[in-house]
Amino acid sequence: MKVRKAVITAAGWGTRFLPITRSQPKEMLPLVDKPLIQYSVEEAINSGIEQIIMVTALGKRAIEDYFDRSFELEYVLEQKGETKLLQEMRELSNLVDICYIRQKEQLGLGHAILTAKGIIGEEPFAVLLPDDIVDSKVPVLKQMIEVYEQYKTNVVAVERISRQDTIKYGIIEPKRVSERVYQVLSLVEKPESAEAPSNLGVVGRYILMPQIFDALKVIPSGKNQEIQLTDALRLLLNQQAVYAYEFEGVRYDTGTPLGWLEATVALALKHPDIGPELREYLRQLL
Ligand code: UTP
């Protein structure tokens, strides 16, 4: 079955961005010339996704408004003769079919995904964590869908991480299957480097079979009383294969101020309008 739907989880508190996130969703922070969340939405669209299920929460209304149509704004732009901008604004509101669902209590990533169960139904689906932005020629999700098409089972995105960073990631025990593709034999959440079965860490892109919902429903709450996706994946491993795909591209973790700043600089340097002047500015600064 084709992967048609994608869940984008945007309900987290974003505590690492406090105090900004007291009144502003971190997903709406700008990354060069558009909000963070738009990168995931565009990646999903460019990977062939037909419907996006956005999981939001209290205080995240700005995301819905952003992708909605604003007749007032369109009217103002029309009056001012700003036809190009008007066209861009219309395109933005027609990007894709997005439906919103609220996670009423922030009980973790696993719980956020479970919130979308009714809309997903019985089909494979993608999950994108909007903090993880990947700069790549082919959208990461598209690369993963190709792997899914071959194995017709769960696929998680992995990246080679440095040994001292294993405590920040879910780490897989891999069995190499082909170039960049591994079968996941086991999954360890945030191990010390000495206990890590590899240096392949799971990052924020997944293709999941609907059976993940059954696993999410039965696992007990883990760290911080949260329902962890990693725990559900580990349980699913008993009945279904999980593959890991080492994607092509550079990933930025924009969930922290430093990561966000790194992504901002790296992507701005590549931007045709801003890049050359920014490069010159940075040169002067250093
Ligand atoms: P994070 O672990 O980055 O948490 O969530 P967070 O709340 O976004 O940020 P910090 O750690 O407080 O700074 C990983 C992903 O899971 C989503 C987040 O929105 C992010 O996409 N999430 C997390 C939910 O949707 N709901 C939750 O209850 C928790």
Coordinates of C-alpha atoms and ligand atoms in Angstrom, one line a residue:
M1 CA 0.0 0.0 0.0
K2 CA 1.2 3.5 -0.9
V3 CA 2.3 5.9 1.8
R4 CA -0.3 8.7 1.3
K5 CA -0.4 10.3 4.8
A6 CA 2.1 12.1 7.0
V7 CA 1.9 13.0 10.6
I8 CA 3.8 16.1 11.6
T9 CA 4.1 16.3 15.4
A10 CA 4.1 19.9 16.6
A11 CA 2.6 19.7 20.0
G12 CA 5.7 19.8 22.2
W13 CA 6.3 22.5 24.7
G14 CA 9.6 23.6 23.2
T15 CA 11.2 24.2 26.6
R16 CA 14.6 24.5 25.1
F17 CA 13.4 27.7 23.4
L18 CA 11.9 29.3 26.5
P19 CA 11.1 32.1 27.0
I20 CA 10.2 32.5 23.3
T21 CA 7.9 29.5 23.4
R22 CA 5.8 31.1 26.2
S23 CA 3.7 32.7 23.5
Q24 CA 5.1 31.6 20.2
P25 CA 5.3 28.0 18.8
K26 CA 8.9 27.1 18.0
E27 CA 7.6 25.6 14.8
M28 CA 6.9 29.2 13.7
L29 CA 10.4 30.5 14.2
P30 CA 11.9 31.7 10.9
L31 CA 14.5 29.7 9.2
V32 CA 15.9 32.2 6.6
D33 CA 12.7 33.2 4.8
K34 CA 10.0 30.9 6.0
P35 CA 8.9 29.3 9.3
L36 CA 10.5 26.0 10.4
I37 CA 7.3 24.0 10.0
Q38 CA 7.1 24.8 6.3
Y39 CA 10.2 22.8 5.6
S40 CA 8.6 19.6 6.8
V41 CA 5.3 20.4 5.0
E42 CA 7.2 21.0 1.7
E43 CA 9.3 17.9 2.2
A44 CA 6.1 15.8 2.6
I45 CA 4.6 17.3 -0.5
N46 CA 7.7 16.8 -2.5
S47 CA 7.8 13.2 -1.4
G48 CA 4.3 12.5 -2.8
I49 CA 2.3 12.8 0.4
E50 CA -1.4 13.6 -0.2
Q51 CA -2.6 14.5 3.3
I52 CA -0.8 15.9 6.3
I53 CA -2.1 15.4 9.8
M54 CA -0.6 18.1 12.0
V55 CA -0.7 17.3 15.7
T56 CA -0.8 20.6 17.7
A57 CA -1.7 21.7 21.1
L58 CA -2.7 24.7 23.2
G59 CA -0.9 27.9 22.0
K60 CA -0.2 26.6 18.5
R61 CA -3.0 28.4 16.6
A62 CA -0.4 30.4 14.7
I63 CA 0.4 27.3 12.7
E64 CA -3.2 26.8 11.5
D65 CA -3.5 30.5 10.6
Y66 CA -0.3 30.4 8.7
F67 CA -1.5 27.7 6.3
D68 CA -5.0 29.0 6.1
R69 CA -6.3 31.4 3.5
S70 CA -6.5 35.1 4.4
F71 CA -9.0 36.9 2.3
E72 CA -8.3 40.2 4.1
L73 CA -4.6 40.0 3.3
E74 CA -5.3 39.0 -0.3
Y75 CA -7.6 42.0 -0.7
V76 CA -5.0 44.4 0.7
L77 CA -2.3 43.0 -1.6
E78 CA -4.7 43.2 -4.6
Q79 CA -5.5 46.9 -3.8
K80 CA -1.8 47.6 -3.6
G81 CA -1.1 45.9 -6.9
E82 CA 1.3 43.4 -5.3
T83 CA 0.4 40.6 -7.7
K84 CA 3.5 38.5 -7.2
L85 CA 3.1 38.5 -3.4
L86 CA -0.6 37.8 -3.8
Q87 CA 0.1 34.8 -6.0
E88 CA 2.7 33.5 -3.4
M89 CA 0.2 33.9 -0.6
R90 CA -2.5 32.0 -2.5
E91 CA -0.1 29.2 -3.3
L92 CA 0.8 28.9 0.3
S93 CA -2.7 28.3 1.4
N94 CA -3.3 25.8 -1.3
L95 CA -0.1 23.8 -0.7
V96 CA -1.7 20.6 0.5
D97 CA -4.7 19.1 2.4
I98 CA -3.8 19.6 6.1
C99 CA -5.9 18.5 8.9
Y100 CA -5.2 19.5 12.5
I101 CA -5.7 17.4 15.6
R102 CA -5.0 18.6 19.1
Q103 CA -3.0 16.6 21.6
K104 CA -4.8 17.6 24.8
E105 CA -2.0 16.5 27.2
Q106 CA 1.6 16.5 26.1
L107 CA 2.4 12.9 27.0
G108 CA 5.2 12.4 24.6
L109 CA 6.0 11.8 20.9
G110 CA 4.4 8.3 21.0
H111 CA 1.2 9.8 22.4
A112 CA 1.2 12.5 19.8
I113 CA 1.3 9.9 17.0
L114 CA -1.4 7.9 18.7
T115 CA -3.6 11.0 18.6
A116 CA -3.7 10.7 14.8
K117 CA -4.8 7.0 14.8
G118 CA -8.4 7.7 13.7
I119 CA -7.3 9.8 10.7
I120 CA -4.6 7.4 9.6
G121 CA -6.7 4.2 9.8
E122 CA -5.2 1.0 8.6
E123 CA -2.4 2.2 6.3
P124 CA 1.3 2.8 6.4
F125 CA 2.1 6.5 7.1
A126 CA 5.1 8.8 7.5
V127 CA 6.1 10.8 10.6
L128 CA 8.1 14.0 10.4
L129 CA 9.5 15.8 13.4
P130 CA 9.7 19.4 12.3
D131 CA 12.8 20.2 14.4
D132 CA 14.9 18.0 12.1
I133 CA 15.5 19.8 8.9
V134 CA 17.5 18.0 6.2
D135 CA 19.2 19.8 3.4
S136 CA 19.3 17.2 0.6
K137 CA 19.0 16.9 -3.2
V138 CA 16.2 14.3 -2.9
P139 CA 13.8 14.9 0.0
V140 CA 14.6 12.5 2.8
L141 CA 11.1 11.2 3.1
K142 CA 11.2 10.4 -0.6
Q143 CA 14.4 8.5 -0.2
M144 CA 12.7 6.5 2.6
I145 CA 9.5 5.8 0.7
E146 CA 11.7 4.1 -2.0
V147 CA 13.1 1.9 0.7
Y148 CA 9.6 1.2 2.0
E149 CA 8.4 0.3 -1.5
Q150 CA 11.1 -2.4 -1.5
Y151 CA 10.6 -3.9 1.9
K152 CA 6.9 -2.9 2.7
T153 CA 7.6 -2.5 6.3
N154 CA 8.7 0.1 9.0
V155 CA 11.6 2.3 8.0
V156 CA 13.4 4.7 10.4
A157 CA 15.9 7.3 9.3
V158 CA 19.4 7.0 10.9
E159 CA 22.5 9.1 10.9
R160 CA 26.1 8.3 12.0
I161 CA 26.7 10.2 15.2
S162 CA 29.7 10.8 17.3
R163 CA 30.4 8.4 20.1
Q164 CA 29.8 11.0 22.8
D165 CA 26.4 11.8 21.4
T166 CA 24.9 8.3 21.8
I167 CA 23.2 9.5 25.0
K168 CA 21.0 11.8 23.0
Y169 CA 19.6 9.3 20.5
G170 CA 17.9 6.0 20.0
I171 CA 20.7 3.8 18.8
I172 CA 20.1 0.7 16.5
E173 CA 21.8 -2.6 16.5
P174 CA 22.2 -3.0 12.7
K175 CA 22.5 -5.8 10.3
R176 CA 23.6 -4.5 6.9
V177 CA 21.2 -5.3 4.1
S178 CA 22.4 -3.2 1.2
E179 CA 24.0 0.2 0.6
R180 CA 22.6 2.5 3.3
V181 CA 20.0 0.0 4.4
Y182 CA 20.1 -2.0 7.6
Q183 CA 17.7 -4.3 9.4
V184 CA 17.2 -3.2 13.0
L185 CA 18.0 -6.1 15.3
S186 CA 17.4 -4.1 18.5
L187 CA 17.0 -0.5 19.6
V188 CA 18.5 1.1 22.7
E189 CA 17.3 4.5 23.9
K190 CA 20.0 7.0 24.8
P191 CA 22.8 4.5 25.8
E192 CA 26.2 5.5 27.2
S193 CA 28.7 5.3 24.4
A194 CA 30.2 2.1 25.9
E195 CA 26.8 0.3 25.8
A196 CA 25.8 1.6 22.3
P197 CA 25.4 -1.2 19.8
S198 CA 26.5 1.1 16.9
N199 CA 26.9 4.8 16.1
L200 CA 23.7 4.8 14.0
G201 CA 21.2 7.1 15.7
V202 CA 17.5 7.5 14.9
V203 CA 16.4 10.9 13.7
G204 CA 13.1 12.5 13.0
R205 CA 11.7 10.7 10.0
Y206 CA 9.8 7.5 10.1
I207 CA 7.6 5.3 7.9
L208 CA 5.4 3.2 10.2
M209 CA 3.0 0.4 9.7
P210 CA -0.4 0.8 11.4
Q211 CA 0.4 -1.9 13.9
I212 CA 2.5 0.7 15.7
F213 CA -0.7 2.0 17.2
D214 CA -1.3 -1.3 19.0
A215 CA 2.2 -1.1 20.4
L216 CA 1.8 2.5 21.4
K217 CA -1.4 1.6 23.2
V218 CA 0.1 -1.1 25.4
I219 CA 3.5 0.3 26.3
P220 CA 3.8 1.8 29.8
S221 CA 5.0 5.4 30.1
G222 CA 8.7 5.8 30.0
K223 CA 11.1 8.6 30.9
N224 CA 9.3 11.8 32.1
Q225 CA 6.0 9.9 32.1
E226 CA 6.0 10.1 28.3
I227 CA 4.8 7.5 25.8
Q228 CA 8.0 6.9 23.8
L229 CA 7.9 6.0 20.2
T230 CA 11.2 4.1 20.6
D231 CA 9.6 1.8 23.2
A232 CA 6.7 1.1 20.8
L233 CA 9.2 0.4 18.0
R234 CA 11.1 -2.0 20.2
L235 CA 7.9 -3.9 21.0
L236 CA 6.9 -3.9 17.3
L237 CA 10.3 -5.6 16.5
N238 CA 8.9 -8.8 18.0
Q239 CA 6.3 -9.1 15.2
Q240 CA 7.5 -6.9 12.3
A241 CA 10.7 -6.1 10.6
V242 CA 12.0 -2.6 11.1
Y243 CA 14.6 -1.2 8.6
A244 CA 16.9 1.7 9.1
Y245 CA 18.0 3.9 6.2
E246 CA 21.1 6.1 6.4
F247 CA 19.8 9.0 4.3
E248 CA 21.7 11.3 2.0
G249 CA 21.8 14.9 3.2
V250 CA 22.8 17.2 6.0
R251 CA 20.6 17.3 9.0
Y252 CA 20.2 20.2 11.4
D253 CA 18.5 19.9 14.8
T254 CA 16.7 23.2 15.0
G255 CA 15.1 22.2 18.4
T256 CA 17.9 24.0 20.3
P257 CA 19.0 27.7 19.9
L258 CA 22.5 26.6 18.7
G259 CA 21.2 24.1 16.2
W260 CA 18.6 26.6 14.9
L261 CA 21.4 29.2 14.5
E262 CA 23.6 26.7 12.6
A263 CA 20.8 25.9 10.3
T264 CA 20.0 29.5 9.8
V265 CA 23.6 30.4 8.8
A266 CA 24.1 27.3 6.6
L267 CA 20.9 27.7 4.7
A268 CA 21.2 31.5 4.4
L269 CA 24.7 31.1 2.9
K270 CA 23.1 29.0 0.2
H271 CA 20.3 31.4 -0.5
P272 CA 20.8 33.2 -3.8
D273 CA 19.5 36.6 -2.5
I274 CA 21.1 36.6 0.9
G275 CA 24.0 34.3 0.6
P276 CA 26.7 36.4 -1.0
E277 CA 26.2 39.4 1.3
L278 CA 26.0 37.2 4.4
R279 CA 29.3 35.5 3.5
E280 CA 30.9 38.9 3.2
Y281 CA 29.4 40.0 6.5
L282 CA 30.6 36.9 8.3
R283 CA 34.1 37.3 6.8
Q284 CA 34.3 40.9 8.2
L285 CA 32.9 39.7 11.6
L286 CA 35.6 37.0 11.9
Ligands
UTP1 P1 11.0 17.1 21.8 O1 11.6 16.0 22.5 O2 11.9 18.0 20.9 O3 10.2 18.0 22.8 O4 9.8 16.5 20.9 P2 9.7 19.5 22.6 O5 8.6 19.7 23.6 O6 9.3 19.7 21.2 O7 10.9 20.4 22.9 P3 11.7 20.5 24.3 O8 12.5 19.3 24.5 O9 10.7 20.8 25.4 O10 12.6 21.7 24.0 C1 10.1 15.8 19.7 C2 8.9 16.0 18.8 O11 7.7 15.4 19.3 C3 6.7 16.4 19.4 C4 7.4 17.7 19.4 O12 6.6 18.8 18.9 C5 8.6 17.4 18.4 O13 8.1 17.5 17.1 N1 6.0 16.2 20.7 C6 6.6 15.9 21.8 C7 4.6 16.2 20.6 O14 4.0 16.5 19.6 N2 3.9 16.0 21.8 C8 4.5 15.7 23.0 O15 3.8 15.5 24.0 C9 5.9 15.7 23.0

